[in-house]
Coordinates of C-alpha atoms in Angstrom, one line a residue:
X1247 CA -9.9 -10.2 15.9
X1248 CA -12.0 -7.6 13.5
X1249 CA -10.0 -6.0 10.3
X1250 CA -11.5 -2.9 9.0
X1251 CA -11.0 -2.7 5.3
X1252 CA -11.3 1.2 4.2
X1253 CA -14.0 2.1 1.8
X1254 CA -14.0 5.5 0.7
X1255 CA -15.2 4.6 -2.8
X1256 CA -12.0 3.7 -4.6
X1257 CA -10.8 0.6 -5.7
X1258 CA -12.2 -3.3 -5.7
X1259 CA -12.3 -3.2 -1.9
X1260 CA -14.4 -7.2 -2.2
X1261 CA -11.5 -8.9 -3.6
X1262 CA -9.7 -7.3 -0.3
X1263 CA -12.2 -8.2 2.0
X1264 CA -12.2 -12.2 0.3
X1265 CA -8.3 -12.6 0.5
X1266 CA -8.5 -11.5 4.0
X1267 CA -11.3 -14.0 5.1
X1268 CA -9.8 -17.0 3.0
X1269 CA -6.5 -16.6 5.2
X1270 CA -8.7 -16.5 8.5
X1271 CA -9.8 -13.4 9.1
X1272 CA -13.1 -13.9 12.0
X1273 CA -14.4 -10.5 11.5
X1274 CA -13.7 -8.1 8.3
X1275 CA -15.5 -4.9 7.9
X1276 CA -15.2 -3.1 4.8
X1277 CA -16.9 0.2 6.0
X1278 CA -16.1 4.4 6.3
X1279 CA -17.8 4.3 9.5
X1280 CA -15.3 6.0 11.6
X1281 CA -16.5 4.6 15.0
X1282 CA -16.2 1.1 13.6
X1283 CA -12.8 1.9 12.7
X1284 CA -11.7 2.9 15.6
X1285 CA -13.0 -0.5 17.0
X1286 CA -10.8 -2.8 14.9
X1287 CA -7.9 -4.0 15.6
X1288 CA -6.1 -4.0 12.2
X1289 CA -6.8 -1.9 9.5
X1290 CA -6.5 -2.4 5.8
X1291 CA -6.7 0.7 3.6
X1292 CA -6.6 0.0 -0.4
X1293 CA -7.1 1.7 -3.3
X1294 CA -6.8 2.2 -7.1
X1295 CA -6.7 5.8 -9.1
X1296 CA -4.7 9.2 -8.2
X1297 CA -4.0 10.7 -5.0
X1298 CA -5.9 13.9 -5.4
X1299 CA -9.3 12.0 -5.7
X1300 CA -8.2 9.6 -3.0
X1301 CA -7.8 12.8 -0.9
X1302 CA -11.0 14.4 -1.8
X1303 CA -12.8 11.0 -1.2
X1304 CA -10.7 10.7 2.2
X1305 CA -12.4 14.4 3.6
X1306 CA -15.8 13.6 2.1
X1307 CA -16.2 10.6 4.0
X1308 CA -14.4 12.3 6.9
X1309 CA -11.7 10.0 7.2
X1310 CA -8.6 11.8 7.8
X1311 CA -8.5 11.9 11.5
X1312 CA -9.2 8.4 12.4
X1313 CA -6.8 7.4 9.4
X1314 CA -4.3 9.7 11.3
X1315 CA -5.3 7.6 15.1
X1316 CA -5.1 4.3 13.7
X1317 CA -2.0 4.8 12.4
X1318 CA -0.5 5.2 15.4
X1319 CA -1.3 2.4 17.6
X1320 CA -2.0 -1.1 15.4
X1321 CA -1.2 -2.6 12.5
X1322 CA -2.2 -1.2 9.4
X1323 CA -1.6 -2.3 6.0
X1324 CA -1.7 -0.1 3.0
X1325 CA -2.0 -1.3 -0.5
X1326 CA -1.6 0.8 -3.9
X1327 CA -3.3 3.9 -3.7
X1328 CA -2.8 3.5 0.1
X1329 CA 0.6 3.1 -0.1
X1330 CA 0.7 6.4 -1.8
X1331 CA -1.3 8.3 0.2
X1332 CA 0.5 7.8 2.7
X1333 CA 3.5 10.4 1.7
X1334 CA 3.7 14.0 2.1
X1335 CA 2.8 15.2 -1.6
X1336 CA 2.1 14.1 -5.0
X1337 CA 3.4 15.6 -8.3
X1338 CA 0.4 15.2 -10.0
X1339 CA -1.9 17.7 -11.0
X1340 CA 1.1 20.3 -10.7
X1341 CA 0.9 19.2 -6.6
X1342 CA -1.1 17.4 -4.5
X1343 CA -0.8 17.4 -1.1
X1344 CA -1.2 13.7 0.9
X1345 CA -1.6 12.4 4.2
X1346 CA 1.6 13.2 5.1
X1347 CA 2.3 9.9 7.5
X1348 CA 5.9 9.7 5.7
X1349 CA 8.1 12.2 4.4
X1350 CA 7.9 12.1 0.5
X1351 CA 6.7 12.3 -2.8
X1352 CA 4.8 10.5 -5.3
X1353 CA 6.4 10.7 -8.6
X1354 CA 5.3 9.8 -12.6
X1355 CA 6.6 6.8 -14.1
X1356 CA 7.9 8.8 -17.1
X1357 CA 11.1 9.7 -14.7
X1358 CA 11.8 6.2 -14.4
X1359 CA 11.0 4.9 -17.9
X1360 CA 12.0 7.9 -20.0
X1361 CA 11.0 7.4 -23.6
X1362 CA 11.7 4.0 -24.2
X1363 CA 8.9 2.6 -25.8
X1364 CA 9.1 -0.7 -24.6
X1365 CA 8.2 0.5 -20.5
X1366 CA 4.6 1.0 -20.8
X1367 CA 2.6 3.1 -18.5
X1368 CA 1.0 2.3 -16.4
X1369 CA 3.2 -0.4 -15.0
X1370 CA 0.5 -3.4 -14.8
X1371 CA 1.6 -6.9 -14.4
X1372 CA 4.1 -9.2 -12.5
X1373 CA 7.3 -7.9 -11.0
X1374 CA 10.0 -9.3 -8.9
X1375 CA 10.1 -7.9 -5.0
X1376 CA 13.8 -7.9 -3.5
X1377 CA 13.7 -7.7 0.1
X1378 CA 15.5 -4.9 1.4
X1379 CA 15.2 -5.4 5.2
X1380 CA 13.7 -8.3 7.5
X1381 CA 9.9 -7.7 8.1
X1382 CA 7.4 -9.9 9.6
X1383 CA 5.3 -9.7 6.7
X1384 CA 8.1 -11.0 4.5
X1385 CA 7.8 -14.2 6.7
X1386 CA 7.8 -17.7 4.4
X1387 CA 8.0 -15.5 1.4
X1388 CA 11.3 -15.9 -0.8
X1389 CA 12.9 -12.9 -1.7
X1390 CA 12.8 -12.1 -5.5
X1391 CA 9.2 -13.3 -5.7
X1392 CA 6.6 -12.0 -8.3
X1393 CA 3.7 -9.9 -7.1
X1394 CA 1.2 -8.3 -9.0
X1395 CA 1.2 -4.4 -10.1
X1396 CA -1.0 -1.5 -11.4
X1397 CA 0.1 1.9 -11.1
X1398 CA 1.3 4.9 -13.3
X1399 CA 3.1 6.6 -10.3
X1400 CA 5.3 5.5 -7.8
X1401 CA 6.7 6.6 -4.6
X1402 CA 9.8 8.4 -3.3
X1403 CA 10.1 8.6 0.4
X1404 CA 12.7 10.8 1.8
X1405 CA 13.7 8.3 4.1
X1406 CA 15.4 5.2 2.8
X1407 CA 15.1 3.6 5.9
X1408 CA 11.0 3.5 5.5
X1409 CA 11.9 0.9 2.0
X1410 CA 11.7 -2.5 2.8
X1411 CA 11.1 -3.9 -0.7
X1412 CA 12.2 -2.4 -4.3
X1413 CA 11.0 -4.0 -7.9
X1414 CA 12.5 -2.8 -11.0
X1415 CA 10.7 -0.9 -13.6
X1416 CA 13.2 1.6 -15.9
X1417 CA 15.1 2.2 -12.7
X1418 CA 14.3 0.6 -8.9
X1419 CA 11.5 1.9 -6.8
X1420 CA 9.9 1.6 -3.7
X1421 CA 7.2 -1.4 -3.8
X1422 CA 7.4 -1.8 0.0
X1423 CA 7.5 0.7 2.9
X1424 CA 6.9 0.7 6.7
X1425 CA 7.9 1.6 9.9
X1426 CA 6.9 0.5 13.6
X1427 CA 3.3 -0.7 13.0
X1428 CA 2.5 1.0 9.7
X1429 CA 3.4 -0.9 6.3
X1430 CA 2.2 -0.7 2.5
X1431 CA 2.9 -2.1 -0.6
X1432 CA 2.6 -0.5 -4.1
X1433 CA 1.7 -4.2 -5.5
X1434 CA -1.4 -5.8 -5.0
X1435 CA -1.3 -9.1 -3.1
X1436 CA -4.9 -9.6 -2.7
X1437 CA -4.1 -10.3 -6.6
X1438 CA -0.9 -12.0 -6.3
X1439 CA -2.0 -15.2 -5.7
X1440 CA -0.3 -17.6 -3.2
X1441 CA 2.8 -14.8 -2.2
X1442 CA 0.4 -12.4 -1.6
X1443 CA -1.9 -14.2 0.4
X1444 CA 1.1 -15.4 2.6
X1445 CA 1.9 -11.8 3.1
X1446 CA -1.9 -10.8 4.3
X1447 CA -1.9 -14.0 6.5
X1448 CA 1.0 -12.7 8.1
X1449 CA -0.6 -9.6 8.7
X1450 CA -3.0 -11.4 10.6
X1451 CA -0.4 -12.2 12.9
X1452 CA 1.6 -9.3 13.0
X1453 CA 1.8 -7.8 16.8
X1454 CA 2.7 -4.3 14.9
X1455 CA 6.7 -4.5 15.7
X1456 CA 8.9 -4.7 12.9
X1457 CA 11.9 -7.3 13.0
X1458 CA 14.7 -6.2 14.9

């Protein structure tokens, strides 16, 4: 099995690449070689920071139209910023446009939190998942668990039916999404220690269906 881990320059893409080979990962490749992600069999695509650098990064390293292949035929995990990118368009930056793999937006906390002073933002630290839906990646993980998050933005898909997780932050959000082979979380569990390493292992695993 090789896992290609995304590197276009943002985020701690090590600590990735470490969680996945302490859960058994053979073969991990943290690279923006596009031929070499082509090759793999999973693909992993993190990321910290705002979507419109993600996107600029994205086209400098020319990684927009294998990001698009992949995407369609194995199982791909995103994580933070690759959750997020992942939608049609952000707010930020009076618009940004995204990938555009699910119909959305990313959104500033602010709409969530208001002005109470007690919600900080960003939104860093550990938050409870609820499980909306059955996944395979959900597998020998309790629902209501803690994970770990960083982010100042969050996402809103247009689609319900993509959420299969929400946390509370001001209001509920999307912390989970996916469809067929395609899933990401706004949390980080390459930081969130044994749940999230559960949920990578099961990655491992995953044949790319989702449960039925």
């Amino acid at each position: 099995m090789s896992i290609a881990v995304i590197d276009y320059g943002m985020g701690n893409l090590r600590s990735v690449e470490r969680a996945l080979v302490h859960v058994g990962a053979p073969q991990v490749h943290v690279t923006d070689d596009p031929a070499v992600i082509d090759a793999a069999e999973r693909v992993v695509f993190p990321g910290q920071g705002a979507v419109r650098d993600c996107m600029s990064a994205l086209h400098r390293h020319e990684l927009i139209d294998v990001l698009d292949r992949v995407m369609r035929d194995r199982p791909f995990l995103g994580i933070c910023m690759g959750m997020q990118a992942l939608m049609t368009r952000s707010e930020e930056n009076e618009g940004v446009e995204a990938l555009g793999h699910f119909p959305g937006t990313v959104r500033h906390f602010r709409r969530l939190t208001g002005d109470d002073p007690r919600l900080k933002i960003p939104h860093m630290g550990w938050n409870r998942l609820r499980q909306v839906r059955r996944h395979p990646l959900f597998a020998g993980i309790a629902d209501e668990t803690r994970f770990y998050f960083v982010h100042s933005y969050y996402v809103d898909p247009d689609d319900e039916s993509i959420v299969q997780g929400r946390s509370e932050y001001g209001a509920s959000f999307a912390a989970a999404i996916g469809a067929a082979n395609v899933f990401a979380t706004q949390f980080h569990p390459e930081k969130s220690q044994q749940p999230g390493l559960q949920l990578l292992k099961n990655f491992l695993s995953w044949d790319g269906e989702p449960c039925s």
